Coordinates of C-alpha atoms in Angstrom, one line a residue:
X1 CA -0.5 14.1 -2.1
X2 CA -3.8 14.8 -3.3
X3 CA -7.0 13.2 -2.4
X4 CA -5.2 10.7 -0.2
X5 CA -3.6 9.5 -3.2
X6 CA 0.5 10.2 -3.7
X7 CA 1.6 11.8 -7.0
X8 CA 5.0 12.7 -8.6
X9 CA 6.6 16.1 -7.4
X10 CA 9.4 17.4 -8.9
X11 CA 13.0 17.7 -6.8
X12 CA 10.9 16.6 -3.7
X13 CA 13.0 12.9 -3.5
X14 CA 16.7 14.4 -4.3
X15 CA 16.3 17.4 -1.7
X16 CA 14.8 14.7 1.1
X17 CA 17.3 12.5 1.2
X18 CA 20.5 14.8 1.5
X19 CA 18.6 15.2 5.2
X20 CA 18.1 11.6 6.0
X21 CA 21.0 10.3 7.7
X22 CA 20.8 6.5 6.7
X23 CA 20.8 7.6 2.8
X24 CA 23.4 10.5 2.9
X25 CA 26.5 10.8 5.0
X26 CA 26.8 14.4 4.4
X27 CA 30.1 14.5 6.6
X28 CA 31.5 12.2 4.3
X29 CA 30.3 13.8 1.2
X30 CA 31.6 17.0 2.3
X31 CA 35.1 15.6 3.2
X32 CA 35.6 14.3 0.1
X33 CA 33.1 16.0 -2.4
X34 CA 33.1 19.1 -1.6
X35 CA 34.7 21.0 -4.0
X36 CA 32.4 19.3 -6.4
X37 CA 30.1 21.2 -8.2
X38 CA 27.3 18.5 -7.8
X39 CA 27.6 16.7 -5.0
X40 CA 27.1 13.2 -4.3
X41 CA 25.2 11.2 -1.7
X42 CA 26.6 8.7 0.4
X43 CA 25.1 5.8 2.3
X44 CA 26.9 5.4 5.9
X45 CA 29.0 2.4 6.8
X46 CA 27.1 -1.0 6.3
X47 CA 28.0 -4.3 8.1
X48 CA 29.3 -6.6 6.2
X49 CA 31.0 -4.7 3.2
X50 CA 34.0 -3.7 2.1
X51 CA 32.6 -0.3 0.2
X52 CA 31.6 2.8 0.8
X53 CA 28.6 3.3 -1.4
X54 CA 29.0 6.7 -3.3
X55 CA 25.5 7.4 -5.6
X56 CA 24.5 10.2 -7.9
X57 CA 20.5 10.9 -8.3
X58 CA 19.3 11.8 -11.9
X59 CA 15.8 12.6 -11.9
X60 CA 13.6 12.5 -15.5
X61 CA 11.8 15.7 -16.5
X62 CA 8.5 15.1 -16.4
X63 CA 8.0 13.1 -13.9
X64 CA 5.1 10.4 -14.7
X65 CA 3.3 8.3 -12.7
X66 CA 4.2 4.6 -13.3
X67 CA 0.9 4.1 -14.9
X68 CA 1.3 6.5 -17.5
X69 CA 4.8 5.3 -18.6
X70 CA 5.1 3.5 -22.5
X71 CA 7.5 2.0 -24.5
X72 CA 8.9 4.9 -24.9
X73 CA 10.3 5.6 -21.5
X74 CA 11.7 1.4 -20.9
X75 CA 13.7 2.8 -23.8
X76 CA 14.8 5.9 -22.2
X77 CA 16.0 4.3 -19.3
X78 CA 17.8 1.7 -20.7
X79 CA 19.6 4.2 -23.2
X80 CA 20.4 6.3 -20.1
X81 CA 21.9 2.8 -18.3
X82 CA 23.9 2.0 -21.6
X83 CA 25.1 5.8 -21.9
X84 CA 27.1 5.6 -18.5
X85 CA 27.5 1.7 -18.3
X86 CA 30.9 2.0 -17.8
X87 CA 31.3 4.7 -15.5
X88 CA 29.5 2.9 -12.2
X89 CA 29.3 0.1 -10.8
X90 CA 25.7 -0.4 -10.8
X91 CA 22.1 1.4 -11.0
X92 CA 19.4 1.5 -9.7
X93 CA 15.8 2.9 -10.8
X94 CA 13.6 4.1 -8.4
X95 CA 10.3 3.3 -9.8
X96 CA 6.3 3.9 -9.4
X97 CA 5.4 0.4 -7.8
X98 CA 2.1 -0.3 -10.4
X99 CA 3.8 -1.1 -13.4
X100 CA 7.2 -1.3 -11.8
X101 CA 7.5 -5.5 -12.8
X102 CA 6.5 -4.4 -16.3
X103 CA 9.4 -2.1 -16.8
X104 CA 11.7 -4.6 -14.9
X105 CA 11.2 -7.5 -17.4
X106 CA 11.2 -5.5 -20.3
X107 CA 14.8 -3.7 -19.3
X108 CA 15.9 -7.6 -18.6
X109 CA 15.2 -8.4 -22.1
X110 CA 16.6 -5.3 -23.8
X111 CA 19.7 -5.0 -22.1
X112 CA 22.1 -8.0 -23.9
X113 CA 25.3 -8.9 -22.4
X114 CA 24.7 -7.3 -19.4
X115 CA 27.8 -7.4 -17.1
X116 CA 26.5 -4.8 -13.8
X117 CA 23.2 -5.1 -11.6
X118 CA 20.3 -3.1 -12.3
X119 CA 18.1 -3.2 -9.5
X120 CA 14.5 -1.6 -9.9
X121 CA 13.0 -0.5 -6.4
X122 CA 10.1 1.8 -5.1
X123 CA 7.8 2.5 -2.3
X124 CA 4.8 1.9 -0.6
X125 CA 5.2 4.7 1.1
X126 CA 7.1 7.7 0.4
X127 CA 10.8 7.8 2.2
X128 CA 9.9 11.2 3.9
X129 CA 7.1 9.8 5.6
X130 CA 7.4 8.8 9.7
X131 CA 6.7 5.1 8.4
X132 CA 8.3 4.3 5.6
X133 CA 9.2 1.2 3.3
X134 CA 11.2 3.6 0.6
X135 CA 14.0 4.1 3.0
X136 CA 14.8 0.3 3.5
X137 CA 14.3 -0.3 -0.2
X138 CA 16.7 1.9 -1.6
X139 CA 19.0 1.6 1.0
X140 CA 19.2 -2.3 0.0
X141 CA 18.7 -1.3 -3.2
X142 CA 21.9 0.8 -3.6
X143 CA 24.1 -1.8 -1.1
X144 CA 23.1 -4.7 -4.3
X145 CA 23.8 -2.6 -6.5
X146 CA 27.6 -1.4 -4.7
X147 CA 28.8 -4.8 -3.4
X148 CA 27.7 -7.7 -5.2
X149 CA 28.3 -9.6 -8.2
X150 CA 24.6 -9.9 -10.1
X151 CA 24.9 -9.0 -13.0
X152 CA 20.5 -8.9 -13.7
X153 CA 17.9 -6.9 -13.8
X154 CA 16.3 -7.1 -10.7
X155 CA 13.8 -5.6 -8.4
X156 CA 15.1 -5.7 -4.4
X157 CA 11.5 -4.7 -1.9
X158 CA 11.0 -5.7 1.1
X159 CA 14.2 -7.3 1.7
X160 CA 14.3 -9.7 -1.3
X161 CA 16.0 -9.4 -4.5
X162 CA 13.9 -11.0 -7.0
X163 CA 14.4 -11.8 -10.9
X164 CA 13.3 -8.8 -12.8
X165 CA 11.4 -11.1 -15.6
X166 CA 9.7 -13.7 -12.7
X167 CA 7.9 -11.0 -10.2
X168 CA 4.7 -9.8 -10.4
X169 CA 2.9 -7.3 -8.6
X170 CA 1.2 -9.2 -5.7
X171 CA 0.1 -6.8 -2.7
X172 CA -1.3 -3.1 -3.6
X173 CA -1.7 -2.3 0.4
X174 CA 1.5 -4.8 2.2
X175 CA 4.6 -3.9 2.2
X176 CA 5.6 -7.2 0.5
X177 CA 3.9 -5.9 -2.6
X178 CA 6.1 -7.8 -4.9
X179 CA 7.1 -11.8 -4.9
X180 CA 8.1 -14.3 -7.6
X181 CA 5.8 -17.3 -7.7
X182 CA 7.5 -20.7 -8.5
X183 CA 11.1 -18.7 -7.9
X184 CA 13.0 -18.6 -4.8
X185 CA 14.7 -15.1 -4.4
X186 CA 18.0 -14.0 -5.4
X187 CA 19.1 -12.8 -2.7
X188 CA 17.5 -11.7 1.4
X189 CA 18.4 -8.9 3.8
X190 CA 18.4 -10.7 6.7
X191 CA 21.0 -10.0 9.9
X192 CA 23.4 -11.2 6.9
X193 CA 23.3 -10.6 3.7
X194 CA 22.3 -13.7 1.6
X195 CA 23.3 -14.3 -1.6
X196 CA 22.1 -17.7 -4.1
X197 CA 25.3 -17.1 -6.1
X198 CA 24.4 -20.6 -7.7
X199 CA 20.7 -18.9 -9.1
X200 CA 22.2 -15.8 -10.6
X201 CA 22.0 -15.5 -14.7
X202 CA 25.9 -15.2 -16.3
X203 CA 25.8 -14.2 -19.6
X204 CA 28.1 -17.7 -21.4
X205 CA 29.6 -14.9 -24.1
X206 CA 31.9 -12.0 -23.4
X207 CA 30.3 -9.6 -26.1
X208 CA 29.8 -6.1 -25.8
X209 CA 26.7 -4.7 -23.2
X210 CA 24.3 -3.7 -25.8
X211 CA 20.5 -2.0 -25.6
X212 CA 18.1 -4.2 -28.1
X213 CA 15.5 -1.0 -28.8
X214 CA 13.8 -2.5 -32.0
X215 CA 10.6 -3.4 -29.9
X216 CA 7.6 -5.0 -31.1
X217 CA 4.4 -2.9 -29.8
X218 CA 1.9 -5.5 -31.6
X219 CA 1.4 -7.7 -28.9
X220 CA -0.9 -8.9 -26.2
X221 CA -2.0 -11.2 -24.1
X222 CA -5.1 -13.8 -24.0
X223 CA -5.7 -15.6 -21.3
X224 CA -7.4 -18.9 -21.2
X225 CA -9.9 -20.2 -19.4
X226 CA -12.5 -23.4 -19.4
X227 CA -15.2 -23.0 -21.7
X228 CA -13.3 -20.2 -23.6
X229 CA -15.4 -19.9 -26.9
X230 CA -13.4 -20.8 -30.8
X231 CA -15.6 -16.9 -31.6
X232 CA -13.6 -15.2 -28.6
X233 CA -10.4 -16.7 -29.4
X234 CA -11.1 -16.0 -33.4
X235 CA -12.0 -12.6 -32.7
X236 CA -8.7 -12.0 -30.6
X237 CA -6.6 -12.5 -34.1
X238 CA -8.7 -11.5 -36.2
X239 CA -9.6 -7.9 -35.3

């Protein structure tokens, strides 16, 4: 951290949670991973579910900051997804929190036919921090992403799961950052584990997963307002 403000570091996030007991069982990753060459984490037993939730961390080289990230890297990631789509049983993308609904809507709308959660999640504050949300968030992040039938993109924070393509960034100091206006959520983390089965997207076709990467970069927004001048609006398409 640098001038009170937090900024990627490299290997800090895979090395802190082997030693956090709620995100790595390392007695059951030793039993039953160790004679693997890379090891696995493992969350402990959670109420409720049937699994054992078993997850590999693959961290990018470089590591941006959230508001640096392009095209470029929604791309990336959802190459990455398609490229071991059918060797787990979900993902999940940890994720700077300023342009985290940004890469979440874009990835709903690349990613066709998509049969597996994908659950974006990040932090207010860092996991290896005394108070923490990035321990609760991945934690519920990974259990959506293990146990349950959603096959979206979505972005699970602060015990919701929301529709990646209907949040919106809402809070920059809360730990409810993120919320989706006019949308109830998916699914809360409650004492039980609620899920709106009857709200969850099913693709109607049973084609192939597929990553649309042809992306139009020509595109922006203007937003209306009363008294909005015909020059402004002229200007916007013309220049």
């Amino acid at each position: 951290m640098i001038k009170n403000l937090y900024e990627p570091e490299a290997h800090y996030l895979p090395l802190a949670i082997r030693d956090i007991p709620p995100l790595n069982d390392k007695e059951y990753v030793e039993q039953y991973y160790g004679d693997h060459q890379v090891q696995p984490y493992c969350l402990p037993p959670v109420r409720h579910t049937q699994k054992r939730v078993v997850y590999w961390v693959v961290e990018y080289e470089p590591l941006l900051d959230s508001s640096d990230m392009t095209f470029d890297d929604w791309i990336r990631i959802a190459k990455d997804i398609r490229k071991s789509y059918h060797e787990y049983d979900g993902f999940v993308v940890l994720h700077g929190t300023d342009t985290l609904a940004y890469t979440a809507s874009a990835l709903s709308f690349m990613m066709e036919n998509l049969g597996k959660p994908v659950v974006l999640t990040g932090a207010q504050i860092p996991v290896a921090e005394v108070r923490s949300d990035g321990r609760e968030n991945l934690i519920g992040a990974l259990i959506v992403a293990a146990n349950f039938d959603i096959p979206e993109v979505t972005v699970y924070f602060n015990n919701k799961l929301l529709r990646g393509n209907r949040c919106t960034k809402l809070d920059n100091s809360g730990l409810a950052a993120f919320d989706s206006p006019n949308m109830n959520p998916l699914a809360s983390m409650d004492i039980s584990i609620n899920i709106k089965y009857e709200s969850i997207f099913r693709s109607g076709n049973i084609s192939h997963f597929r990553v649309q990467d042809n992306l139009c970069r020509n595109v922006s927004i203007l937003r209306i307002f009363p008294s909005i001048s015909i020059e402004c609006v002229s200007f916007t398409f013309l220049y």
